[in-house]
PDB file of C-alpha atoms and ligand atoms in Angstrom:
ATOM      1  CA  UNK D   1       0.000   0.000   0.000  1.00  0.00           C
ATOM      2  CA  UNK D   2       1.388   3.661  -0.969  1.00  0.00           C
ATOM      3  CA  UNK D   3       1.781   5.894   1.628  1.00  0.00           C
ATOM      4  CA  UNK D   4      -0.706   8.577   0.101  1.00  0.00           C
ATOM      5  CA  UNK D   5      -3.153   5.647   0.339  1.00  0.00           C
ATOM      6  CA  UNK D   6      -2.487   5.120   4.231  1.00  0.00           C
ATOM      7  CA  UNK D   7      -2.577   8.714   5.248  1.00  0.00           C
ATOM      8  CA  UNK D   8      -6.028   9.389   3.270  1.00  0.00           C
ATOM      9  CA  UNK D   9      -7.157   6.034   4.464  1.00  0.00           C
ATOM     10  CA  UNK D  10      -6.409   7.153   7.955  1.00  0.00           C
ATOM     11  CA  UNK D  11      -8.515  10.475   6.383  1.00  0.00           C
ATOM     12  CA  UNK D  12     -11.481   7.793   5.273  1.00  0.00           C
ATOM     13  CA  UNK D  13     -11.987   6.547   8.971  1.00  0.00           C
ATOM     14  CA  UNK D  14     -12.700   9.771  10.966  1.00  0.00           C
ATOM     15  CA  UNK D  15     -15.727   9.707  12.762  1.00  0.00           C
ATOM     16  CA  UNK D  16     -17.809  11.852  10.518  1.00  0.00           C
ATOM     17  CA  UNK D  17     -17.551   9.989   6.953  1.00  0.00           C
ATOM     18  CA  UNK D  18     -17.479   6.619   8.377  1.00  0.00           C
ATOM     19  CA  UNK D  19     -21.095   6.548   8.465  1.00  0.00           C
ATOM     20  CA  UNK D  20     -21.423   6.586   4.516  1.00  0.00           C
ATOM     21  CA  UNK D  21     -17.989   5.376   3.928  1.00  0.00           C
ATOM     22  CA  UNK D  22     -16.742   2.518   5.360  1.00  0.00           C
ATOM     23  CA  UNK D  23     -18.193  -0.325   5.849  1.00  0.00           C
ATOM     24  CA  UNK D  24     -18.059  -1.574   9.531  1.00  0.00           C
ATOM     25  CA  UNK D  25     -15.930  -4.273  10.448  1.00  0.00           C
ATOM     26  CA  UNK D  26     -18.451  -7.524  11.605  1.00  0.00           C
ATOM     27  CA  UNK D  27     -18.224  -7.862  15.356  1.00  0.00           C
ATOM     28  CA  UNK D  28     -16.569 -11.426  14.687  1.00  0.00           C
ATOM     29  CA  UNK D  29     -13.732  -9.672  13.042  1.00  0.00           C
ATOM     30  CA  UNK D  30     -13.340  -6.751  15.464  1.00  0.00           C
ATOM     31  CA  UNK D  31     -12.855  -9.385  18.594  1.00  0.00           C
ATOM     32  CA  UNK D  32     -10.142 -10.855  16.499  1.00  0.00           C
ATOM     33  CA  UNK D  33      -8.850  -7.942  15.279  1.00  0.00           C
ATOM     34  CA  UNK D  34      -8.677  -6.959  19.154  1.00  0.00           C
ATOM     35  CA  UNK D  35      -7.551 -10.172  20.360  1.00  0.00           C
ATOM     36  CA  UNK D  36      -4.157 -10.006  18.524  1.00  0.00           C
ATOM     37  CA  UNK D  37      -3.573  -6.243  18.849  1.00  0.00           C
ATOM     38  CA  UNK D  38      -3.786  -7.592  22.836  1.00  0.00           C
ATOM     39  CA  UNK D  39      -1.458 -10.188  22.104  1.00  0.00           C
ATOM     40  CA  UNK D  40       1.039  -7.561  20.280  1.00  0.00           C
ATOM     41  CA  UNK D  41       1.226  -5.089  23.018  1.00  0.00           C
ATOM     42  CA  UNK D  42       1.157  -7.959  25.732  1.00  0.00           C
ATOM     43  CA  UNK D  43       3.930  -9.148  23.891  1.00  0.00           C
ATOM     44  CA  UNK D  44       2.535 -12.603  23.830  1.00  0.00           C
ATOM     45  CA  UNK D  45       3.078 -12.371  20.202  1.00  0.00           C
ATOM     46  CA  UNK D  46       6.980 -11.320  20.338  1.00  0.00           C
ATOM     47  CA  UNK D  47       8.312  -8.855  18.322  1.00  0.00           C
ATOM     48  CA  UNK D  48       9.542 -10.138  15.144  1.00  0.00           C
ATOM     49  CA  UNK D  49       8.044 -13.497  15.728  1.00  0.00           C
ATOM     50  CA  UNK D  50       6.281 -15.505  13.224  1.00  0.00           C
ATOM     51  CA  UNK D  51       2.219 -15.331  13.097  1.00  0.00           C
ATOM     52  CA  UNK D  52       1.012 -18.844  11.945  1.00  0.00           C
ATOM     53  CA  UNK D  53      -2.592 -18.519  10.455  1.00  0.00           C
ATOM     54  CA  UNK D  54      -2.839 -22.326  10.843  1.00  0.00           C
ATOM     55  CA  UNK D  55      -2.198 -22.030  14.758  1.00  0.00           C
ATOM     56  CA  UNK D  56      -3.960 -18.678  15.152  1.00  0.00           C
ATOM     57  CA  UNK D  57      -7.561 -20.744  13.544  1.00  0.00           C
ATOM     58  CA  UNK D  58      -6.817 -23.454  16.144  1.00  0.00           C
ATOM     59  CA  UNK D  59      -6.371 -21.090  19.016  1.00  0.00           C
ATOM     60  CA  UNK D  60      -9.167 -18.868  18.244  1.00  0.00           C
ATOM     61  CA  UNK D  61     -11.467 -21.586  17.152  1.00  0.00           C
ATOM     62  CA  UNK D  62     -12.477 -19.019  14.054  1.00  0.00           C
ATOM     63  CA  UNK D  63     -11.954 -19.461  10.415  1.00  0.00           C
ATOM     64  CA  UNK D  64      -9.185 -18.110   8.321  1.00  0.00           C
ATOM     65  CA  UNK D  65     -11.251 -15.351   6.757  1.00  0.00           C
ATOM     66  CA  UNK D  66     -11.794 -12.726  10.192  1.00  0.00           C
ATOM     67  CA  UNK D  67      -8.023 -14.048  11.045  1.00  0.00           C
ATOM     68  CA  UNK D  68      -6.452 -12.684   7.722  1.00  0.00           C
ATOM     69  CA  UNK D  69      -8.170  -9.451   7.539  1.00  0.00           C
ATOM     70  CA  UNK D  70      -7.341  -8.251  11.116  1.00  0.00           C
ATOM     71  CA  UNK D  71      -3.689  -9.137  10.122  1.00  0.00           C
ATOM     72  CA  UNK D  72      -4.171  -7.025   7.022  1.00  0.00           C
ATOM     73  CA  UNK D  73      -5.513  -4.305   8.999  1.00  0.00           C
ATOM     74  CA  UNK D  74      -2.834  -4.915  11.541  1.00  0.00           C
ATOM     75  CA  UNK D  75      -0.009  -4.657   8.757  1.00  0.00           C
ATOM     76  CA  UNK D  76      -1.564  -1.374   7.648  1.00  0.00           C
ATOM     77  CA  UNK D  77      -1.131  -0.251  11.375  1.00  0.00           C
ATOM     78  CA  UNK D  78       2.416  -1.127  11.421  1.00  0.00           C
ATOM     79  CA  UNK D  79       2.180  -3.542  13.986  1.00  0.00           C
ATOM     80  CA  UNK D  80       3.266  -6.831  11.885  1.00  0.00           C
ATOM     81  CA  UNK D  81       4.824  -7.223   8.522  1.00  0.00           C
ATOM     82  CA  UNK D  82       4.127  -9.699   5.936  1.00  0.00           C
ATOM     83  CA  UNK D  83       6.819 -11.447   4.232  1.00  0.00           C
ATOM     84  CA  UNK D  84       7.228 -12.903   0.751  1.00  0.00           C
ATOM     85  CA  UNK D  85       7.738 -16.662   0.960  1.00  0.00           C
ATOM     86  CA  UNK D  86       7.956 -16.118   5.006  1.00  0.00           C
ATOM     87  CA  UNK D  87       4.154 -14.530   5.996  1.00  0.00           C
ATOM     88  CA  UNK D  88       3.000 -12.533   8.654  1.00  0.00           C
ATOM     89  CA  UNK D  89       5.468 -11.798  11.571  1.00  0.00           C
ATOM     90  CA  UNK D  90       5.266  -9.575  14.571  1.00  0.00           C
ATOM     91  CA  UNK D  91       6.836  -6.017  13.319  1.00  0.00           C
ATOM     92  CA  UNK D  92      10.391  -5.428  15.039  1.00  0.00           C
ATOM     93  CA  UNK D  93      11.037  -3.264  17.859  1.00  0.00           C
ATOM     94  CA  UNK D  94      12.846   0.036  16.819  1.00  0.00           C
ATOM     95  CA  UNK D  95      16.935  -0.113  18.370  1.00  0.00           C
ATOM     96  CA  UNK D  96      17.676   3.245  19.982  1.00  0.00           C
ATOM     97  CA  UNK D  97      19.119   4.812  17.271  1.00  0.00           C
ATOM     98  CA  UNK D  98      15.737   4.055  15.677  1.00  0.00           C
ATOM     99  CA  UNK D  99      13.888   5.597  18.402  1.00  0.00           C
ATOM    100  CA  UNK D 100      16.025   9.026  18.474  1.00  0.00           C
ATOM    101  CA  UNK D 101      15.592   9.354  14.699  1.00  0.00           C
ATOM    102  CA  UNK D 102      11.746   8.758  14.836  1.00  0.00           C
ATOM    103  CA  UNK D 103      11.739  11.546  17.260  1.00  0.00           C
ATOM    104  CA  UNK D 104      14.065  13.750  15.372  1.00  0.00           C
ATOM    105  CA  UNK D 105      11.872  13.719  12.651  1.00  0.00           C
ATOM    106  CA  UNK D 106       8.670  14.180  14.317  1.00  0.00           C
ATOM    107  CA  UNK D 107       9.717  17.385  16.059  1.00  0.00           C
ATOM    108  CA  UNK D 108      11.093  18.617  12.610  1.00  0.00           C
ATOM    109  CA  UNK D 109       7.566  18.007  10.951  1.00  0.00           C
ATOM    110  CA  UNK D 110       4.687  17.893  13.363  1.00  0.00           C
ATOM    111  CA  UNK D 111       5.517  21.354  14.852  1.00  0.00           C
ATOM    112  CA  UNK D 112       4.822  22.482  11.547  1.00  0.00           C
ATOM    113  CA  UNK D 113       1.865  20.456  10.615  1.00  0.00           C
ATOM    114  CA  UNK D 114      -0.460  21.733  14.044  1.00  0.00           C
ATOM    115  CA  UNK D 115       0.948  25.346  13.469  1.00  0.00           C
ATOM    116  CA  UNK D 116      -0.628  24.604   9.171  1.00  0.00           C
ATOM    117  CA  UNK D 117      -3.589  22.847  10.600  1.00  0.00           C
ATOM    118  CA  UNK D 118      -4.558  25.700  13.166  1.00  0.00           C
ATOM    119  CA  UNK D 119      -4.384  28.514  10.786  1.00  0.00           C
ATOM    120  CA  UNK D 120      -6.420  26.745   7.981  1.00  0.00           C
ATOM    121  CA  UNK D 121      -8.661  24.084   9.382  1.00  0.00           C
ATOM    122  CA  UNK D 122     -12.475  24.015   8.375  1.00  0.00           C
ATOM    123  CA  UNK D 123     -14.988  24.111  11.006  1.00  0.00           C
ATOM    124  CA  UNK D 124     -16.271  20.700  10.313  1.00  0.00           C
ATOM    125  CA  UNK D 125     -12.955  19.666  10.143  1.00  0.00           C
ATOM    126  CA  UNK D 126     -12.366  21.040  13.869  1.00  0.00           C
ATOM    127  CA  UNK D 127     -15.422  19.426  15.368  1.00  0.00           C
ATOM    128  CA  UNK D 128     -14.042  16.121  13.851  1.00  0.00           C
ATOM    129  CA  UNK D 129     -10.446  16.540  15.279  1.00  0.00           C
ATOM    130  CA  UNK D 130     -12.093  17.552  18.520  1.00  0.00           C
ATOM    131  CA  UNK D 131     -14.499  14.425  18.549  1.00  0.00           C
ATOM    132  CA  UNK D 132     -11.007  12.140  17.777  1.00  0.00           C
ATOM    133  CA  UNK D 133      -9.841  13.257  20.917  1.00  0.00           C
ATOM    134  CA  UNK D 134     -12.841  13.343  22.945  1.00  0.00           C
ATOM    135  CA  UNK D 135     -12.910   9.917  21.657  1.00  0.00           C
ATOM    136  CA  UNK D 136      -9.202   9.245  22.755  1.00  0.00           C
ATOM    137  CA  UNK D 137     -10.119  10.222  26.260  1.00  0.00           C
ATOM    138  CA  UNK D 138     -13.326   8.377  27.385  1.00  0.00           C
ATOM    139  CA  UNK D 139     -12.286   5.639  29.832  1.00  0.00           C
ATOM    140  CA  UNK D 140     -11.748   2.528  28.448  1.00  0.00           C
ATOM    141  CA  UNK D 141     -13.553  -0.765  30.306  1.00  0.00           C
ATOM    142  CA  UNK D 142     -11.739  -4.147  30.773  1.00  0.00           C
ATOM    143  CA  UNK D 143      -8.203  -5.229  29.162  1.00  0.00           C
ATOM    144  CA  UNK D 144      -5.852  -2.615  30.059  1.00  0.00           C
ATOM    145  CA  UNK D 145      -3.236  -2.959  27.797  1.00  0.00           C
ATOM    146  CA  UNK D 146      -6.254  -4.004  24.652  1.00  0.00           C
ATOM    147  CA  UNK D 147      -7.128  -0.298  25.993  1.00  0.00           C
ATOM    148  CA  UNK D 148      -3.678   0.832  25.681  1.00  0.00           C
ATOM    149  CA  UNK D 149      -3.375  -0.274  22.465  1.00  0.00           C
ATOM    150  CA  UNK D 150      -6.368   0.946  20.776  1.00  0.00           C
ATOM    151  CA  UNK D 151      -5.256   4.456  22.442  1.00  0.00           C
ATOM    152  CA  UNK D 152      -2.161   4.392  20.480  1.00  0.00           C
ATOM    153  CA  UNK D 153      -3.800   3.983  17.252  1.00  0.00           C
ATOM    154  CA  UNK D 154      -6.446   5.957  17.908  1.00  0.00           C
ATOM    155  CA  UNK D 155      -3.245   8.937  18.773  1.00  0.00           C
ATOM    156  CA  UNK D 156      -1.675   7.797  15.835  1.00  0.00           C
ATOM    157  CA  UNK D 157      -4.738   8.613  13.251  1.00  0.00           C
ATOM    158  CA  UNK D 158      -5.117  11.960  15.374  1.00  0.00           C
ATOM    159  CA  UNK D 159      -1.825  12.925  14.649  1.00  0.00           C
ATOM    160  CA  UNK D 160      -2.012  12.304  10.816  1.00  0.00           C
ATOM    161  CA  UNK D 161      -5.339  13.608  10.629  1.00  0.00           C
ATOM    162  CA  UNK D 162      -3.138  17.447  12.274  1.00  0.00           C
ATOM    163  CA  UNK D 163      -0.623  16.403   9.292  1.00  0.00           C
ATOM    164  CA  UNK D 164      -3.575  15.929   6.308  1.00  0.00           C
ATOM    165  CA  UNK D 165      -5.462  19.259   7.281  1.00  0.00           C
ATOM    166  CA  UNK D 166      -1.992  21.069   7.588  1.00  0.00           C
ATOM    167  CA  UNK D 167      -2.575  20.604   3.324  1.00  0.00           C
ATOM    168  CA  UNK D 168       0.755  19.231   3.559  1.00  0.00           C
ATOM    169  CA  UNK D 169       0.509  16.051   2.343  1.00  0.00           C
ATOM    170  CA  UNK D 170       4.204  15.388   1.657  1.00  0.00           C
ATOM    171  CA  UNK D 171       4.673  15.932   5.219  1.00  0.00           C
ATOM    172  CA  UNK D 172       1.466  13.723   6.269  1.00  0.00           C
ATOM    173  CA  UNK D 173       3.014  11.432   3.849  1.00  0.00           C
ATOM    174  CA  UNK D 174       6.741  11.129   5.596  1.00  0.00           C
ATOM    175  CA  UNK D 175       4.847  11.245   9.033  1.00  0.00           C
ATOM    176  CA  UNK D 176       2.941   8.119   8.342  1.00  0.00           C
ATOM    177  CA  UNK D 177       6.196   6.411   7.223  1.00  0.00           C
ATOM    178  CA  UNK D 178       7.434   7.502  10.502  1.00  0.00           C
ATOM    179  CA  UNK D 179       4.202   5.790  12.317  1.00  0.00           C
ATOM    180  CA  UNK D 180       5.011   2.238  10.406  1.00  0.00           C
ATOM    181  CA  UNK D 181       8.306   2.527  12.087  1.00  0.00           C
ATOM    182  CA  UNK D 182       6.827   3.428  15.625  1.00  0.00           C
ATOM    183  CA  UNK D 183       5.041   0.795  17.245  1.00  0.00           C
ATOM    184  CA  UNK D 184       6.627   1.925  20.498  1.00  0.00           C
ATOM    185  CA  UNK D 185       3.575   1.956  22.983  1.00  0.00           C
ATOM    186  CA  UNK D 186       4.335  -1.859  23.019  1.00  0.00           C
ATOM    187  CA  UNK D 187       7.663  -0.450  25.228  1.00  0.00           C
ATOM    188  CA  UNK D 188       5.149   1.032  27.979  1.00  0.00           C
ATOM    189  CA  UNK D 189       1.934   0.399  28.459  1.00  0.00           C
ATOM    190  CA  UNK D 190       1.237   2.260  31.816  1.00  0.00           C
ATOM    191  CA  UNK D 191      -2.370   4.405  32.517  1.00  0.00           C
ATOM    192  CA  UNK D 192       0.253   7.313  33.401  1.00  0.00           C
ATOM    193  CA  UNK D 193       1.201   7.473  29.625  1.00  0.00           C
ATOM    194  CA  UNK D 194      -2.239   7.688  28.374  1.00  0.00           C
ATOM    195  CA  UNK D 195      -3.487  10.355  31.049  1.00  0.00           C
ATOM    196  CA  UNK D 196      -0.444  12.299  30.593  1.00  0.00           C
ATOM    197  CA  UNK D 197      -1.342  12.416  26.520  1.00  0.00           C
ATOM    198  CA  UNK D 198      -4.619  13.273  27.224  1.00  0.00           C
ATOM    199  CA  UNK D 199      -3.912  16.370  28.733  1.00  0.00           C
ATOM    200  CA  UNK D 200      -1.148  17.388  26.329  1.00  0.00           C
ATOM    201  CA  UNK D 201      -3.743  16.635  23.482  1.00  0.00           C
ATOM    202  CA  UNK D 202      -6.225  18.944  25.432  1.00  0.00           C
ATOM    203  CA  UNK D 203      -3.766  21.792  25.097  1.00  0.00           C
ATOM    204  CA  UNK D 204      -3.056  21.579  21.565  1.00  0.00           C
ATOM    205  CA  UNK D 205      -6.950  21.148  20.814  1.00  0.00           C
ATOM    206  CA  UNK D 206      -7.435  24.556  22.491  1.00  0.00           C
ATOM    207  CA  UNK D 207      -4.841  25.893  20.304  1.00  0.00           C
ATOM    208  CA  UNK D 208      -5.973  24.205  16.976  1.00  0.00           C
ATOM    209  CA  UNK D 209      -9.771  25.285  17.737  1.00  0.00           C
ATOM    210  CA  UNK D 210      -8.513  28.601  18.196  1.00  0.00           C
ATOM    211  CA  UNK D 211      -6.418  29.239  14.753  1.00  0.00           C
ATOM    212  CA  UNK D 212      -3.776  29.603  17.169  1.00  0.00           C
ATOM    213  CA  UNK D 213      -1.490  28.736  14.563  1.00  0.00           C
ATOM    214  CA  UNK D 214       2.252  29.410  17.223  1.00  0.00           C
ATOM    215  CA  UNK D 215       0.695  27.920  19.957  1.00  0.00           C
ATOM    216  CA  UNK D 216      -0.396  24.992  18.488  1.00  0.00           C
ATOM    217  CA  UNK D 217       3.231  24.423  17.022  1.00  0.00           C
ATOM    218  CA  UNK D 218       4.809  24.999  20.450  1.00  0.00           C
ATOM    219  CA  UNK D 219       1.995  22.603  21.985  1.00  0.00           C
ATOM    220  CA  UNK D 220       2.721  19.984  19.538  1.00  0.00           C
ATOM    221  CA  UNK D 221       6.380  20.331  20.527  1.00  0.00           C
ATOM    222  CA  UNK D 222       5.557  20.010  23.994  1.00  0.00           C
ATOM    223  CA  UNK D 223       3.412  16.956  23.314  1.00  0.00           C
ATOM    224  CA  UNK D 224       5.937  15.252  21.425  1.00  0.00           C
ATOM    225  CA  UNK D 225       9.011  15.911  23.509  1.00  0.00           C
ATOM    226  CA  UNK D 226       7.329  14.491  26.750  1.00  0.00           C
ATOM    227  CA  UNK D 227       6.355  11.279  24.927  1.00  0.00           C
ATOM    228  CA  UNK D 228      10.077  11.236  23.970  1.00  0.00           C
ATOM    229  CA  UNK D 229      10.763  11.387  27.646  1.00  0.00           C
ATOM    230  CA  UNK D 230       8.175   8.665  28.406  1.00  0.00           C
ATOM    231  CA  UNK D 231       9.481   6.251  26.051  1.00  0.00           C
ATOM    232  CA  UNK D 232      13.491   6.446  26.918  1.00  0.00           C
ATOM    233  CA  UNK D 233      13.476   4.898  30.113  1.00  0.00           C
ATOM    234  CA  UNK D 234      12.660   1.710  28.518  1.00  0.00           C
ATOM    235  CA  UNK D 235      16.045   2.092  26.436  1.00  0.00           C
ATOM    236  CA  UNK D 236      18.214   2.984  29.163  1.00  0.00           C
ATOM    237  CA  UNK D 237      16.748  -0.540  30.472  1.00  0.00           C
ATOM    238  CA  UNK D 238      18.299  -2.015  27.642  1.00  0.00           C
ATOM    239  CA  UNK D 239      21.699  -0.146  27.936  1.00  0.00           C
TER     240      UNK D 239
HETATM  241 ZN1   ZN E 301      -0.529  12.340  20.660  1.00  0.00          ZN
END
């Protein structure tokens, strides 16, 4: 899949167009679909493990079909890779280096994206950003890390929905490259993490809703440099 095709396909499932848009996933397929995104971020699947579809029909006691299109939805997430010749397999954790880069190039392009977005952002397009992260903040019941997970991609389609409606789309475009290398909320997956997004989220939503085009930039910065300082510690354990 291009990249242009992920980032508007990321633009195809905000809230308001799913309705006509996209067809809904069958509830069969969504407990699967949220069964091995569990798995992923539990690392019960390991990173950069194989993913048997044989084994996974066995274990799940469902048919191939819901099976291969969560991993298909899964690979479009970045979460696992498919393989000629090999198949699916868990997608690698970044190394350090990786992680430092990632971040590198986020504070060189999101800055810039929230400061685009908040000076020419449509109403609609407001309420919908607005509604992502009302979305991203409602408490979450049962699984904790299945909750922790589906907050990450929920933050990651927030964040390239800021880089589409910056009008952009070069930079939306190297930002979800950036995502498919990410996958790093499987490092931490803490309620601290996802509270302390929240409110950094609020911030730059006040700012964006505003046309507050510096302040969202320097609230995007802000944003992105605490996760930065969230996700190190789990590096230094590796040191
Ligand atoms: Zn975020």
């Amino acid at each position: 899949m291009s990249s242009e095709s992920r980032a508007s396909r990321y633009y195809d499932t905000e809230p308001a167009r799913a309705s006509r848009t996209v067809v809904r996933p069958t509830p069969l397929g969504t407990a699967v679909y949220e069964t091995l995104l569990a798995q992923l971020i539990s690392l019960k699947i390991a990173p950069g493990s194989r993913i048997a579809v044989d084994a996974l029909v066995r274990e799940l006691g469902v048919s191939q079909t819901p099976i291969r299109a969560a991993l298909i939805r899964l690979e479009a997430e970045g979460l696992v890779v498919n393989t000629h010749n090999v198949g699916y397999s868990a997608a690698p954790m970044p190394s350090r280096d990786r992680f430092e880069q990632i971040y590198d190039m986020r504070l060189l392009i999101e800055p810039h994206t929230a400061m685009r977005a908040a000076q020419r952002m449509s109403a609609a397009s407001r309420e919908d950003l607005a509604n992502m992260a009302r979305a991203m903040a409602a408490p979450e019941e049962g699984d904790a890390k299945l909750a922790y997970g589906k907050f990450a991609m929920q933050d990651a389609r927030f964040h390239a929905r800021i880089a589409i409606e910056s009008g952009n789309l070069l930079a939306a475009e190297a930002l979800d490259r950036l995502y498919a290398h990410m996958h790093l909320f499987r490092l931490r997956f803490h309620s601290g993490v996802k509270d302390d997004a929240i409110q950094e989220h609020e911030t730059l939503m006040q700012a964006l809703l505003a046309g507050d085009g510096d302040a969202a930039g320097r609230a995007m910065t802000e944003h992105i440099e605490r996760s930065r300082e969230r996700m190190a510690p789990y590096f230094d354990l590796l040191d």
